[in-house]
Amino acid sequence: MAKRRKTSDKVAWTVGILLLLTSISCTLIIVLHNAGYDQAAAFPHRLGNAERKGLSAIIAVPGGRLAPAPCGEKGVLLQKSIEALMESAGDLLIEIIVVDDGTSPALERPEFTGMAWTDLKVPRAEEPDLFQGIRLLWLRFESPQGMALARTTGGDAARGEAIAFFDCYVKPEPGWATPAVELLRRSPRSVVVPALRDLDLESWESSGPLRFFDNVFTWEAETVQLYFDAARVTWPHPIDQSNVLIFSWTWWQEIGGYDKMMKGSSVLLTENIELSLRVLLCGGHFVPMNESVIGFCHQKHGTLHHERLDMLFNQARIIEAWFGPWTDEALKNPRFAELRPGSSGDLSEIRSMQENLKCSGLEQFLEIYRMPLEILGLLPHEVYSLRERSTGLCLQEWSKDEWALSKCDDSARGQLFCDKNERTEDQDDGTPECCSGIGPYKALVGSNSYCLDGRLGKPGPYGCIHRRPPNSQIWTLREDGQIFSEEWGCLVPSDAEAEELPTNEAELFCRGTGFWR
């Protein structure tokens, strides 16, 4: 009997161990299920970044009445762009996702031999990773929802470790993808900005130097666009405007992509301002990359436009979401008068992201980009009015095309000026310094982009050339009160006697007149 009791105890002990292991296994399965790991192997779009491989290319096509045939007649540019993507990306490219933002008439799907389009359902369907080659996915919105939502929808559906965004008029050059993906593997919070080369629509050939779009924005959240050669990137790269960007999947998920409530599509691309602030203030940075080259049609890029109210909505939304203590002052600009207070929509998603990532305030942006902002006249060291001695009148900006003398008035719009434009002297370390010209400060719409220019012998406003300004925009406000140009002499009232007008020997004619700061 004792022997039977011993056998019974052994069985009970074995059963107990099995029950304990079963309990632990069930608990582990529940934990993994709640974390989403149980489905990771079967459904690639739920993989963590460690399991993700390859590159997803997203092309969002704008719709609406202000975006007629953005991809050319019958989408011919889209077809050429996709062909170029497939030929140039090597083995890294796993899928191309096209999001049609309600084009009218509907954009035709380009055809490729031996390949077929699959309708993309969002959220993306759970599917085993059995597909070989490059997958073509197509999603169409029945009506325009805005390019921010279109790009974000495509990015969220991507299953690559890297996500590249393009317009439908690009021709990537061979080898563009490898250096970008390798950088993102080392530095996931980087955003790669490929170098751009001019693409001719007729010949479909790229030519010219490598260039970058580089932009900052005004206190009205309006972009100020700059171009410069890739060999001379001498200041930080705050706002990209070309729509050619490459993210790691992890960083894209962390920042939530574009602000999906941004409206419309335009050459102004205000949605890119908001995206850039997410990147820069929440722990990321842009990396201009000369080794990754994209042929880009600048001519086509400038044919898209916002509805005016959409543009104002987007600008006000950026200001309310990111400008912090400067919000109220920025929204006092007359352009926002037609918007109702608080009409910039629900900001809860942005606020949640800002809290989760512990994003910095706009003051960090202003500090990092102080010099570019000063060169553009957006964050000047000093603001002043200019009173002409002989008449007692002040220089007045009446419009972007006309400046004249007017009765001085401290409250008058258009009588505030500041220094602008990069200094032309070469700096020892190659970094730009301010300033070499003069222009209005925050007066009329668009006035931030205008400078005093002496071209054609008639001084007046002309679009600022902030980088490497020409001699005609180099003006100095001297200690003796003269606004002086080496090329044109001193600025004097237009009704002066002929012999008093400035010449190239201007020093002879500078006495007795001038401006008080």
Short mmCIF file of C-alpha atoms in Angstrom, two decimals, residues 101 141 144-153 220-222 256-266 268-278 306-307 309-323 343-347 349-350:
data_model
loop_
_atom_site.label_atom_id
_atom_site.label_comp_id
_atom_site.label_asym_id
_atom_site.label_seq_id
_atom_site.Cartn_x
_atom_site.Cartn_y
_atom_site.Cartn_z
CA ASP A 101 -7.10 62.72 -53.28
CA PHE A 141 -10.75 59.30 -51.94
CA PRO A 144 -10.63 65.86 -51.92
CA GLN A 145 -9.61 65.46 -48.27
CA GLY A 146 -6.36 67.41 -48.39
CA MET A 147 -2.82 66.36 -49.12
CA ALA A 148 -1.90 66.08 -45.44
CA LEU A 149 -4.52 63.37 -44.90
CA ALA A 150 -3.64 61.69 -48.21
CA ARG A 151 0.05 61.45 -47.36
CA THR A 152 -0.61 60.38 -43.78
CA THR A 153 -3.01 57.66 -44.91
CA GLU A 220 1.76 84.50 -40.11
CA ALA A 221 2.88 80.87 -40.71
CA GLU A 222 3.58 81.58 -44.37
CA GLY A 256 1.82 60.82 -36.06
CA GLY A 257 2.69 61.94 -39.60
CA TYR A 258 1.14 65.09 -41.01
CA ASP A 259 -1.62 66.97 -39.21
CA LYS A 260 -4.57 65.22 -40.84
CA MET A 261 -6.86 68.22 -40.39
CA MET A 262 -4.82 70.44 -42.70
CA LYS A 263 -6.87 71.41 -45.74
CA GLY A 264 -6.19 71.61 -49.47
CA SER A 265 -2.93 71.44 -51.42
CA SER A 266 -0.77 74.25 -52.68
CA LEU A 268 2.73 77.10 -50.18
CA LEU A 269 2.49 73.68 -48.54
CA THR A 270 1.63 75.02 -45.10
CA GLU A 271 1.18 71.42 -43.95
CA ASN A 272 4.95 71.03 -44.28
CA ILE A 273 5.51 73.82 -41.76
CA GLU A 274 3.48 71.91 -39.18
CA LEU A 275 5.22 68.62 -40.00
CA SER A 276 8.63 70.26 -39.70
CA LEU A 277 7.80 71.69 -36.28
CA ARG A 278 6.82 68.18 -35.16
CA HIS A 306 -4.93 76.55 -52.02
CA GLU A 307 -8.41 77.88 -51.65
CA LEU A 309 -9.89 80.05 -46.64
CA ASP A 310 -8.12 76.69 -46.54
CA MET A 311 -4.78 78.47 -46.45
CA LEU A 312 -5.89 80.79 -43.63
CA PHE A 313 -7.29 77.83 -41.68
CA ASN A 314 -3.98 75.98 -41.97
CA GLN A 315 -1.93 79.02 -40.96
CA ALA A 316 -4.13 79.78 -37.96
CA ARG A 317 -3.99 76.11 -36.94
CA ILE A 318 -0.18 76.11 -37.00
CA ILE A 319 -0.08 79.29 -34.93
CA GLU A 320 -2.51 77.99 -32.30
CA ALA A 321 -0.77 74.61 -32.08
CA TRP A 322 2.87 75.73 -31.98
CA PHE A 323 3.41 79.46 -31.40
CA SER A 343 -12.08 78.11 -35.80
CA SER A 344 -8.82 76.24 -36.38
CA GLY A 345 -10.29 72.91 -35.31
CA ASP A 346 -9.63 70.31 -32.64
CA LEU A 347 -6.01 70.32 -31.47
CA GLU A 349 -4.29 64.98 -31.20
CA ILE A 350 -1.43 67.45 -31.55
#
